[in-house]
Each structure stands twice: as structure tokens, then as C-alpha cells.
Short mmCIF file of N, CA and C and ligand atoms in Angstrom, two decimals:
data_model
loop_
_atom_site.label_atom_id
_atom_site.label_comp_id
_atom_site.label_asym_id
_atom_site.label_seq_id
_atom_site.Cartn_x
_atom_site.Cartn_y
_atom_site.Cartn_z
N UNK A 1 89.52 103.54 95.47
CA UNK A 1 90.94 103.30 96.50
C UNK A 1 92.09 103.61 95.86
N UNK A 2 91.91 103.90 94.61
CA UNK A 2 93.15 103.47 93.47
C UNK A 2 94.30 104.84 93.96
N UNK A 3 94.23 105.59 94.97
CA UNK A 3 95.08 106.21 95.45
C UNK A 3 96.04 105.60 96.33
N UNK A 4 95.43 104.54 97.17
CA UNK A 4 96.41 103.68 98.17
C UNK A 4 97.39 102.75 97.12
N UNK A 5 96.61 102.50 95.95
CA UNK A 5 97.26 101.79 95.00
C UNK A 5 98.95 102.28 94.48
N UNK A 6 98.76 103.52 94.54
CA UNK A 6 100.27 104.23 93.84
C UNK A 6 101.15 103.87 95.03
N UNK A 7 100.94 103.50 96.33
CA UNK A 7 101.99 103.20 97.25
C UNK A 7 102.17 101.90 97.37
N UNK A 8 101.63 100.96 96.66
CA UNK A 8 102.06 99.47 96.56
C UNK A 8 103.66 99.42 95.30
N UNK A 9 104.30 98.46 96.24
CA UNK A 9 105.30 98.44 95.09
C UNK A 9 105.29 96.88 94.63
N UNK A 10 105.40 96.92 93.20
CA UNK A 10 105.19 95.29 92.47
C UNK A 10 106.80 94.78 92.34
N UNK A 11 107.07 93.77 92.75
CA UNK A 11 108.07 93.21 92.45
C UNK A 11 108.16 91.94 91.70
N UNK A 12 108.58 92.11 90.79
CA UNK A 12 108.61 90.65 89.64
C UNK A 12 109.48 89.72 90.28
N UNK A 13 108.80 88.67 89.90
CA UNK A 13 109.85 87.35 90.15
C UNK A 13 110.31 87.13 91.53
N UNK A 14 109.56 87.71 92.58
CA UNK A 14 109.64 87.36 93.92
C UNK A 14 108.63 86.79 94.62
N UNK A 15 108.74 85.68 95.65
CA UNK A 15 110.01 85.14 96.03
C UNK A 15 110.45 83.94 94.87
N UNK A 16 109.69 83.81 94.05
CA UNK A 16 110.29 82.99 92.92
C UNK A 16 110.03 83.34 91.48
N UNK A 17 110.40 82.72 90.30
CA UNK A 17 110.23 83.39 89.13
C UNK A 17 108.53 82.96 88.92
N UNK A 18 107.90 84.00 88.03
CA UNK A 18 106.51 83.75 87.60
C UNK A 18 105.56 84.75 88.64
N UNK A 19 106.32 84.63 90.12
CA UNK A 19 105.21 85.42 91.19
C UNK A 19 105.74 87.24 90.80
N UNK A 20 104.33 87.82 90.99
CA UNK A 20 104.42 89.08 91.27
C UNK A 20 103.99 89.41 92.39
N UNK A 21 104.96 90.05 93.46
CA UNK A 21 104.85 90.32 94.75
C UNK A 21 104.15 91.63 94.94
N UNK A 22 103.30 91.63 95.74
CA UNK A 22 102.72 93.12 96.23
C UNK A 22 103.26 93.56 97.37
N UNK A 23 104.19 94.34 97.63
CA UNK A 23 104.60 94.86 98.79
C UNK A 23 104.18 95.91 99.27
N UNK A 24 103.56 95.82 100.83
CA UNK A 24 103.12 96.62 101.25
C UNK A 24 103.99 97.66 102.39
N UNK A 25 105.30 97.38 102.06
CA UNK A 25 106.13 98.11 103.14
C UNK A 25 106.29 99.66 102.67
N UNK A 26 105.99 99.91 101.51
CA UNK A 26 106.16 101.10 100.89
C UNK A 26 104.81 101.94 101.21
N UNK A 27 104.05 101.29 101.58
CA UNK A 27 102.50 101.62 101.93
C UNK A 27 102.60 102.08 103.32
N UNK A 28 103.22 101.21 104.23
CA UNK A 28 103.36 101.03 105.62
C UNK A 28 104.13 102.24 106.07
N UNK A 29 105.35 102.77 105.26
CA UNK A 29 106.57 103.69 105.77
C UNK A 29 105.64 105.04 105.16
N UNK A 30 104.90 105.59 104.67
CA UNK A 30 104.24 106.85 104.22
C UNK A 30 103.18 106.90 105.17
N UNK A 31 103.63 107.89 106.08
CA UNK A 31 102.77 108.23 107.28
C UNK A 31 101.24 108.57 106.80
N UNK A 32 100.75 109.25 105.87
CA UNK A 32 99.17 109.50 105.33
C UNK A 32 98.86 107.91 104.86
N UNK A 33 99.61 107.38 104.02
CA UNK A 33 98.98 106.25 103.57
C UNK A 33 98.79 105.20 104.42
N UNK A 34 99.87 104.96 105.60
CA UNK A 34 99.23 104.38 106.69
C UNK A 34 97.98 104.50 107.45
N UNK A 35 97.91 105.81 107.59
CA UNK A 35 96.52 106.53 108.54
C UNK A 35 95.64 106.24 107.54
N UNK A 36 95.68 106.48 106.50
CA UNK A 36 94.31 106.15 105.59
C UNK A 36 93.90 105.01 105.40
N UNK A 37 94.91 103.91 105.28
CA UNK A 37 94.66 102.08 105.42
C UNK A 37 93.90 102.26 106.71
N UNK A 38 94.70 102.29 107.77
CA UNK A 38 94.05 102.02 109.13
C UNK A 38 92.48 102.50 109.35
N UNK A 39 92.59 104.04 108.82
CA UNK A 39 91.47 104.66 109.07
C UNK A 39 90.25 103.96 108.25
N UNK A 40 90.22 103.67 107.02
CA UNK A 40 89.59 103.22 106.02
C UNK A 40 88.94 101.78 106.55
N UNK A 41 89.77 101.17 107.12
CA UNK A 41 89.40 99.75 107.78
C UNK A 41 88.64 99.99 108.86
N UNK A 42 89.10 100.96 109.96
CA UNK A 42 88.39 100.90 110.76
C UNK A 42 86.81 101.28 110.74
N UNK A 43 86.60 102.52 109.64
CA UNK A 43 85.52 103.01 109.33
C UNK A 43 84.51 101.77 108.58
N UNK A 44 85.23 100.98 107.88
CA UNK A 44 84.73 99.90 107.22
C UNK A 44 84.23 98.68 108.54
N UNK A 45 84.64 98.54 109.60
CA UNK A 45 84.64 97.63 110.52
C UNK A 45 83.98 98.00 111.84
N UNK A 46 83.57 99.37 111.64
CA UNK A 46 83.25 99.68 113.17
C UNK A 46 81.48 99.24 112.83
N UNK A 47 81.25 98.45 114.05
CA UNK A 47 80.08 97.59 113.96
C UNK A 47 79.03 97.58 115.27
N UNK A 48 78.01 97.19 115.17
CA UNK A 48 77.43 97.20 116.29
C UNK A 48 76.27 95.61 116.19
N UNK A 49 76.59 94.74 117.26
CA UNK A 49 77.61 95.19 118.34
C UNK A 49 79.11 95.22 117.89
N UNK A 50 80.28 95.95 118.37
CA UNK A 50 81.58 96.02 117.85
C UNK A 50 82.34 94.60 117.65
N UNK A 51 83.21 94.67 116.92
CA UNK A 51 84.24 93.78 116.75
C UNK A 51 85.01 93.40 118.05
N UNK A 52 85.32 92.03 118.60
CA UNK A 52 85.92 92.10 120.01
C UNK A 52 87.28 91.88 119.73
N UNK A 53 87.76 91.21 118.43
CA UNK A 53 88.97 90.75 118.49
C UNK A 53 89.49 90.85 116.87
N UNK A 54 90.62 91.43 116.58
CA UNK A 54 91.17 91.46 115.13
C UNK A 54 92.15 90.18 115.00
N UNK A 55 92.01 89.09 114.13
CA UNK A 55 92.90 88.23 114.15
C UNK A 55 93.78 88.32 112.92
N UNK A 56 95.17 88.71 113.26
CA UNK A 56 95.84 88.76 111.68
C UNK A 56 96.90 88.12 111.87
N UNK A 57 97.22 87.44 110.35
CA UNK A 57 97.69 86.04 109.89
C UNK A 57 99.32 86.85 109.79
N UNK A 58 100.28 85.91 110.11
CA UNK A 58 101.95 85.81 110.07
C UNK A 58 101.94 86.13 108.80
N UNK A 59 102.86 86.90 108.19
CA UNK A 59 103.62 87.80 109.09
C UNK A 59 103.02 89.17 108.76
N UNK A 60 102.65 89.63 107.56
CA UNK A 60 102.11 91.11 107.29
C UNK A 60 100.88 91.26 108.12
N UNK A 61 100.33 90.50 108.47
CA UNK A 61 99.07 90.88 109.30
C UNK A 61 99.06 91.26 110.57
N UNK A 62 100.63 91.31 110.70
CA UNK A 62 100.87 91.82 112.21
C UNK A 62 101.36 93.27 112.18
N UNK A 63 101.49 93.78 110.64
CA UNK A 63 102.37 94.88 110.59
C UNK A 63 101.18 95.92 110.25
N UNK A 64 99.62 95.87 110.37
CA UNK A 64 99.23 96.86 110.58
C UNK A 64 97.43 96.45 111.33
N UNK A 65 97.42 94.94 111.58
CA UNK A 65 96.42 94.35 112.47
C UNK A 65 96.18 95.12 113.98
N UNK A 66 97.26 95.48 114.55
CA UNK A 66 97.18 95.80 115.94
C UNK A 66 96.81 97.30 115.80
N UNK A 67 97.30 97.84 114.89
CA UNK A 67 97.09 99.49 114.93
C UNK A 67 95.47 99.65 114.43
N UNK A 68 94.88 98.34 113.67
CA UNK A 68 93.19 98.55 113.49
C UNK A 68 92.97 98.01 114.59
N UNK A 69 93.11 97.18 115.56
CA UNK A 69 92.56 96.74 116.55
C UNK A 69 92.68 97.83 117.79
N UNK A 70 93.67 98.71 117.78
CA UNK A 70 93.53 99.73 118.83
C UNK A 70 92.36 100.48 118.41
N UNK A 71 92.42 101.21 117.20
CA UNK A 71 91.45 101.87 116.43
C UNK A 71 89.84 101.40 116.50
N UNK A 72 89.85 100.14 116.61
CA UNK A 72 88.41 99.29 116.97
C UNK A 72 88.10 99.34 118.29
N UNK A 73 88.91 99.71 119.12
CA UNK A 73 88.77 99.24 120.66
C UNK A 73 88.62 97.91 120.90
N UNK A 74 89.30 97.07 119.96
CA UNK A 74 89.13 95.51 120.07
C UNK A 74 91.02 94.94 120.41
N UNK A 75 91.07 93.69 120.76
CA UNK A 75 91.97 92.94 121.06
C UNK A 75 92.70 92.43 119.87
N UNK A 76 94.02 92.18 119.74
CA UNK A 76 94.77 91.56 118.76
C UNK A 76 95.26 90.17 118.76
N UNK A 77 95.01 89.18 117.89
CA UNK A 77 95.31 88.19 117.96
C UNK A 77 96.59 87.71 117.26
N UNK A 78 97.71 87.01 117.12
CA UNK A 78 98.28 86.79 116.29
C UNK A 78 97.99 85.10 115.57
N UNK A 79 97.93 84.99 114.38
CA UNK A 79 98.11 83.40 114.03
C UNK A 79 99.07 83.30 113.43
N UNK A 80 99.94 82.11 113.91
CA UNK A 80 101.32 81.95 113.40
C UNK A 80 101.45 80.84 112.68
N UNK A 81 102.87 81.01 111.97
CA UNK A 81 103.40 79.63 111.63
C UNK A 81 103.55 78.54 112.78
N UNK A 82 103.86 77.02 112.40
CA UNK A 82 103.53 76.04 113.18
C UNK A 82 104.94 76.30 114.20
N UNK A 83 104.95 76.08 115.65
CA UNK A 83 105.99 76.00 116.53
C UNK A 83 106.44 77.46 116.77
N UNK A 84 105.66 78.79 117.08
CA UNK A 84 105.81 79.91 117.13
C UNK A 84 105.33 80.29 118.66
N UNK A 85 104.20 79.93 118.73
CA UNK A 85 103.58 80.18 120.03
C UNK A 85 103.63 79.62 121.21
N UNK A 86 104.13 79.90 122.39
CA UNK A 86 104.51 79.28 123.38
C UNK A 86 103.40 78.29 124.18
N UNK A 87 102.22 78.84 124.33
CA UNK A 87 101.43 78.22 125.19
C UNK A 87 100.54 77.31 124.46
N UNK A 88 99.23 76.41 124.71
CA UNK A 88 98.53 75.70 124.20
C UNK A 88 97.86 76.23 123.17
N UNK A 89 97.76 75.44 121.98
CA UNK A 89 97.72 76.27 120.87
C UNK A 89 96.47 75.22 119.99
N UNK A 90 95.63 75.54 119.14
CA UNK A 90 95.13 74.97 118.13
C UNK A 90 95.36 75.10 116.58
N UNK A 91 95.38 74.35 115.87
CA UNK A 91 95.90 74.43 114.45
C UNK A 91 94.61 74.27 113.67
N UNK A 92 95.26 74.37 112.16
CA UNK A 92 94.38 74.05 111.09
C UNK A 92 95.64 73.82 109.98
N UNK A 93 95.11 72.69 109.22
CA UNK A 93 96.12 72.11 108.33
C UNK A 93 95.43 72.39 106.99
N UNK A 94 95.78 73.16 106.09
CA UNK A 94 95.14 73.45 104.58
C UNK A 94 96.23 73.07 103.19
N UNK A 95 95.50 72.95 102.26
CA UNK A 95 95.98 72.49 100.93
C UNK A 95 96.86 73.54 100.21
N UNK A 96 98.01 73.18 99.90
CA UNK A 96 98.73 74.15 99.32
C UNK A 96 98.65 73.74 97.76
N UNK A 97 99.29 74.33 96.58
CA UNK A 97 99.27 73.78 95.20
C UNK A 97 99.89 72.39 95.28
N UNK A 98 100.84 72.48 96.17
CA UNK A 98 101.97 71.37 96.14
C UNK A 98 101.95 71.11 97.59
N UNK A 99 101.66 70.07 98.14
CA UNK A 99 101.76 69.81 99.59
C UNK A 99 100.63 70.37 100.36
N UNK A 100 100.89 70.62 102.04
CA UNK A 100 100.06 71.08 102.57
C UNK A 100 100.88 72.25 103.62
N UNK A 101 100.03 73.18 104.34
CA UNK A 101 100.73 74.19 105.45
C UNK A 101 99.62 74.26 106.70
N UNK A 102 100.25 74.59 107.62
CA UNK A 102 99.56 74.54 108.93
C UNK A 102 99.74 76.02 109.45
N UNK A 103 98.56 76.44 110.41
CA UNK A 103 98.64 77.55 110.97
C UNK A 103 98.21 77.31 112.33
N UNK A 104 98.68 78.07 113.53
CA UNK A 104 98.26 78.18 114.89
C UNK A 104 97.86 79.03 115.81
N UNK A 105 97.31 78.97 116.53
CA UNK A 105 96.61 80.25 117.08
C UNK A 105 96.59 79.52 118.83
N UNK A 106 97.09 80.53 119.55
CA UNK A 106 96.72 80.22 121.09
C UNK A 106 95.14 79.61 121.44
N UNK A 107 95.15 78.64 122.17
CA UNK A 107 93.78 78.27 122.30
C UNK A 107 92.78 78.93 123.09
N UNK A 108 93.44 79.74 124.08
CA UNK A 108 92.66 80.92 124.96
C UNK A 108 92.95 82.26 124.05
N UNK A 109 92.95 82.32 122.82
CA UNK A 109 93.10 83.68 122.49
C UNK A 109 91.45 84.20 122.13
N UNK A 110 90.50 83.60 121.45
CA UNK A 110 89.35 83.80 121.32
C UNK A 110 88.43 83.03 122.09
N UNK A 111 87.46 83.73 122.79
CA UNK A 111 86.58 83.04 123.83
C UNK A 111 85.08 82.64 122.60
N UNK A 112 83.92 81.65 123.26
CA UNK A 112 83.29 81.49 122.44
C UNK A 112 82.32 82.60 122.35
N UNK A 113 81.59 82.98 121.32
CA UNK A 113 80.55 83.88 121.26
C UNK A 113 81.49 85.51 120.49
N UNK A 114 82.52 85.65 120.73
CA UNK A 114 83.42 86.81 120.34
C UNK A 114 83.32 87.05 118.97
N UNK A 115 83.33 88.28 118.57
CA UNK A 115 82.88 88.78 117.02
C UNK A 115 84.38 88.78 116.59
N UNK A 116 84.97 88.43 115.80
CA UNK A 116 86.18 88.57 115.20
C UNK A 116 86.40 89.14 113.78
N UNK A 117 87.07 89.60 113.32
CA UNK A 117 87.59 90.27 112.32
C UNK A 117 89.29 89.96 111.76
N UNK A 118 89.33 88.93 110.58
CA UNK A 118 90.35 88.41 110.23
C UNK A 118 91.15 89.32 109.09
N UNK A 119 92.36 89.67 109.72
CA UNK A 119 93.12 90.45 108.58
C UNK A 119 94.45 89.82 108.03
N UNK A 120 94.84 90.43 106.90
CA UNK A 120 96.00 89.92 106.22
C UNK A 120 96.18 90.99 104.90
N UNK A 121 97.57 90.99 104.61
CA UNK A 121 97.81 92.06 103.84
C UNK A 121 97.50 91.92 102.37
N UNK A 122 97.35 90.27 101.79
CA UNK A 122 97.05 89.82 100.61
C UNK A 122 96.08 88.71 100.72
N UNK A 123 94.88 89.20 99.51
CA UNK A 123 94.02 87.50 99.56
C UNK A 123 94.57 87.33 98.33
N UNK A 124 94.95 86.24 98.07
CA UNK A 124 95.53 85.38 97.03
C UNK A 124 94.75 84.25 96.83
N UNK A 125 94.93 82.92 96.84
CA UNK A 125 94.16 81.76 96.59
C UNK A 125 93.05 81.83 97.95
N UNK A 126 93.13 82.47 98.69
CA UNK A 126 92.14 82.18 100.16
C UNK A 126 92.40 81.23 101.22
N UNK A 127 93.09 80.48 100.86
CA UNK A 127 93.76 79.15 101.55
C UNK A 127 94.02 79.53 102.83
N UNK A 128 94.90 80.32 103.31
CA UNK A 128 95.03 80.90 104.41
C UNK A 128 94.01 81.23 105.42
N UNK A 129 93.36 82.48 104.40
CA UNK A 129 92.39 83.06 105.45
C UNK A 129 91.29 82.15 105.53
N UNK A 130 91.17 80.88 105.07
CA UNK A 130 89.64 80.02 105.03
C UNK A 130 90.37 79.36 106.28
N UNK A 131 91.76 78.77 106.37
CA UNK A 131 92.02 78.00 107.60
C UNK A 131 91.91 78.61 108.73
N UNK A 132 92.26 79.98 108.52
CA UNK A 132 92.24 81.02 109.97
C UNK A 132 90.87 81.21 110.42
N UNK A 133 89.66 81.21 109.12
CA UNK A 133 88.36 81.47 109.59
C UNK A 133 87.89 80.10 110.48
N UNK A 134 88.09 79.33 109.91
CA UNK A 134 87.80 77.66 110.13
C UNK A 134 88.37 77.32 111.68
N UNK A 135 89.59 78.06 111.93
CA UNK A 135 90.30 77.47 113.39
C UNK A 135 89.53 78.52 114.13
N UNK A 136 89.23 79.74 114.05
CA UNK A 136 88.52 80.68 115.08
C UNK A 136 87.01 80.13 115.16
N UNK A 137 86.43 79.64 114.05
CA UNK A 137 85.16 79.03 114.52
C UNK A 137 85.01 77.65 115.22
N UNK A 138 86.10 77.05 115.25
CA UNK A 138 86.54 75.69 116.16
C UNK A 138 86.21 76.33 117.45
N UNK A 139 86.66 77.51 117.99
CA UNK A 139 86.95 78.11 119.19
C UNK A 139 85.55 78.85 119.62
N UNK A 140 84.28 78.57 118.66
CA UNK A 140 83.12 79.07 119.27
C UNK A 140 83.12 80.45 118.58
N UNK A 141 83.90 81.03 118.33
CA UNK A 141 83.84 82.60 117.97
C UNK A 141 83.37 82.80 116.65
N UNK A 142 82.53 83.97 116.44
CA UNK A 142 82.01 84.26 115.31
C UNK A 142 82.91 85.29 114.38
N UNK A 143 83.15 84.44 112.93
CA UNK A 143 83.82 85.52 111.81
C UNK A 143 83.01 86.41 111.31
N UNK A 144 83.19 87.95 112.01
CA UNK A 144 82.16 88.93 111.50
C UNK A 144 82.64 89.10 109.83
N UNK A 145 83.70 89.22 109.42
CA UNK A 145 84.37 89.80 108.38
C UNK A 145 85.82 89.53 108.30
N UNK A 146 86.45 89.15 107.08
CA UNK A 146 87.86 89.35 106.65
C UNK A 146 88.15 90.37 105.78
N UNK A 147 89.32 91.16 106.23
CA UNK A 147 89.64 92.49 105.42
C UNK A 147 91.18 92.35 104.99
N UNK A 148 91.45 92.74 104.03
CA UNK A 148 92.49 92.65 103.04
C UNK A 148 93.06 94.16 102.58
N UNK A 149 94.37 94.35 102.38
CA UNK A 149 94.52 95.57 101.97
C UNK A 149 94.59 95.54 100.34
N UNK A 150 95.02 94.21 99.96
CA UNK A 150 95.00 94.09 98.56
C UNK A 150 94.00 92.83 98.10
N UNK A 151 93.45 92.67 97.12
CA UNK A 151 92.57 91.44 96.51
C UNK A 151 93.25 91.20 95.27
N UNK A 152 93.57 89.90 94.94
CA UNK A 152 93.89 89.55 93.57
C UNK A 152 93.01 88.88 93.20
N UNK A 153 92.12 89.90 92.45
CA UNK A 153 91.08 89.46 91.90
C UNK A 153 91.09 88.22 90.70
N UNK A 154 92.32 88.18 90.04
CA UNK A 154 92.52 87.08 89.07
C UNK A 154 92.65 85.57 89.63
N UNK A 155 92.71 85.27 91.21
CA UNK A 155 92.84 84.18 91.78
C UNK A 155 91.32 84.17 92.23
N UNK A 156 91.03 82.79 92.79
CA UNK A 156 89.42 82.52 93.28
C UNK A 156 89.55 82.61 94.93
N UNK A 157 89.89 83.60 95.54
CA UNK A 157 90.34 83.69 96.89
C UNK A 157 88.75 84.17 97.52
N UNK A 158 88.22 85.14 96.81
CA UNK A 158 86.99 85.69 97.41
C UNK A 158 85.89 83.98 97.25
N UNK A 159 85.76 83.35 96.26
CA UNK A 159 85.07 82.23 96.08
C UNK A 159 85.33 81.35 96.99
N UNK A 160 86.43 80.95 97.45
CA UNK A 160 86.89 80.22 98.34
C UNK A 160 86.33 80.48 99.94
N UNK A 161 86.13 82.24 99.98
CA UNK A 161 85.73 82.52 101.66
C UNK A 161 84.08 82.65 101.08
N UNK A 162 83.26 82.19 100.45
CA UNK A 162 82.11 82.32 100.21
C UNK A 162 81.48 81.84 101.27
N UNK A 163 80.03 83.00 101.46
CA UNK A 163 79.74 82.65 103.02
C UNK A 163 80.23 83.73 104.05
N UNK A 164 81.35 84.24 103.61
CA UNK A 164 82.02 85.18 104.57
C UNK A 164 81.85 86.34 104.02
N UNK A 165 81.75 87.47 104.86
CA UNK A 165 81.88 89.09 104.26
C UNK A 165 83.84 89.49 104.12
N UNK A 166 83.99 89.64 102.73
CA UNK A 166 85.40 90.00 102.22
C UNK A 166 85.32 91.50 102.00
N UNK A 167 86.10 92.18 102.62
CA UNK A 167 86.42 93.36 102.24
C UNK A 167 88.11 93.63 101.88
N UNK A 168 88.13 94.52 101.18
CA UNK A 168 89.70 94.76 100.49
C UNK A 168 89.83 96.14 100.13
N UNK A 169 90.77 96.89 100.10
CA UNK A 169 90.88 98.39 99.87
C UNK A 169 91.66 98.38 98.33
N UNK A 170 92.21 97.64 97.92
CA UNK A 170 93.07 97.72 96.62
C UNK A 170 92.54 96.83 95.92
N UNK A 171 92.35 96.62 94.48
CA UNK A 171 92.23 95.15 94.02
C UNK A 171 92.92 95.56 92.64
N UNK A 172 93.82 94.20 92.18
CA UNK A 172 94.37 94.10 90.93
C UNK A 172 93.40 93.01 89.97
P1 AMP B 201 96.63 82.73 100.01
O1 AMP B 201 97.23 82.01 98.73
O2 AMP B 201 95.46 83.62 100.06
O3 AMP B 201 96.34 81.63 101.15
O4 AMP B 201 98.00 83.65 100.57
C1 AMP B 201 99.00 83.30 101.28
C2 AMP B 201 99.77 84.11 101.70
O5 AMP B 201 100.65 84.46 100.74
C3 AMP B 201 98.77 85.64 102.15
O6 AMP B 201 99.24 85.59 103.59
C4 AMP B 201 99.47 86.78 101.36
O7 AMP B 201 99.72 87.68 102.33
C5 AMP B 201 100.82 85.89 100.38
N1 AMP B 201 100.54 86.32 99.15
C6 AMP B 201 100.08 85.43 98.22
N2 AMP B 201 100.56 86.08 96.95
C7 AMP B 201 100.94 87.03 97.21
C8 AMP B 201 101.50 88.06 96.45
N3 AMP B 201 101.60 87.93 94.90
N4 AMP B 201 102.19 89.38 97.02
C9 AMP B 201 102.51 89.20 98.05
N5 AMP B 201 101.55 88.31 98.93
C10 AMP B 201 101.29 87.58 98.67
#
């Protein structure tokens, strides 16, 4: 999948010194690369029985998650930072290197027994994705898989998500 890698822009020292930021906007703006990304995910996640909902994590999971959901004939659900969703929510708190963070989802966004695919642009430590998976499962839905455009293999994201199917298109 290294053909897609050439569309990723690496930005050094963003958002702070020492972080190498993997920017997917250069992939998204290219018509062919965008189609390849969505089509490869759709191919990978066409399942029997099918996926009911694609859950996208704020904010870059929103940039391709709905296209993938459309392609899979699934619905799309946003997982957001606290205080953004207007109706009743469920939330999950998770540990950061320093301190903690929280994500929210509408309480009625997934139904018990539904088959869910969770997507984000990058899996780094896996903390955000694991929190999203725990929240979806608390609502009684099944996390069929987690899909990322980019996997940072030098970080323990995949280990953190042990027990879940984890798929990625590009690895560093
Ligand atoms: P994680 O550490 O896996 O919980 O990642 C937290 C969030 O930060 C994810 O939604 C990623 O999209 C984003 N992220 C983490 N590291 C990077 C990076 N090096 N480049 C771009 N996005 C990142």
C-alpha cells in the first residue's frame, strides 16, 4: 500500500516540537487517492453479516468515515470531544501521557447488537480508539473491527487494541 504513502504529508514539529505529524489532507484532496482509500477500506470491510454503523472519531475520522459508510451501506456516527453533541450522550474517559481526556457519543447512536466499524486517520498510542470501542460496547453493540489510514508501528497502538481486529492502509 506504499502507493498511498506518497500522498501523506509529514510535518515536523507540529503541533509541538518533537511530534512528526502525518497529514492526510494531501491524500484527501487528490481524487484518485481519495477513491483508492475509500474503496480499499470498503473492500476490506465488506462483511457478512454487514457493518451497520461506521463510527468516526473527531475530527479526521469525520473526513472519510461518511464516504466509507455510504460505500458500505452503513450509517455514520460521530464520536466527539466533550460538549459538542446536542442530545443525551454517553462518554468514556481515558488516560493521556499527562492527564486524561474524554470522548462522547449520542446515547441513541448505536443499538444493542449492531455491528460497528470504528475509523480514524491515525492510530498512535491507541488510547482514543480503545475508549471509542469501550463506549460502543457499553451500548451493547459489537465492534467488528477498527480501521485507520495510517498506523504508527513504533507505538503500541495495536497491542492496546489486543482482541480487536485492527486494519490499516499505510504503516510507518
Ligand atoms: P492515539 O494516541 O492513538 O490515541 O491518537 C490520538 C489522536 O491523535 C488520533 O485521533 C490521531 O488521529 C491523532 N494523532 C496522534 N499522533 C498523530 C500523528 N503523529 N500525526 C497525526 N495525527 C496523530
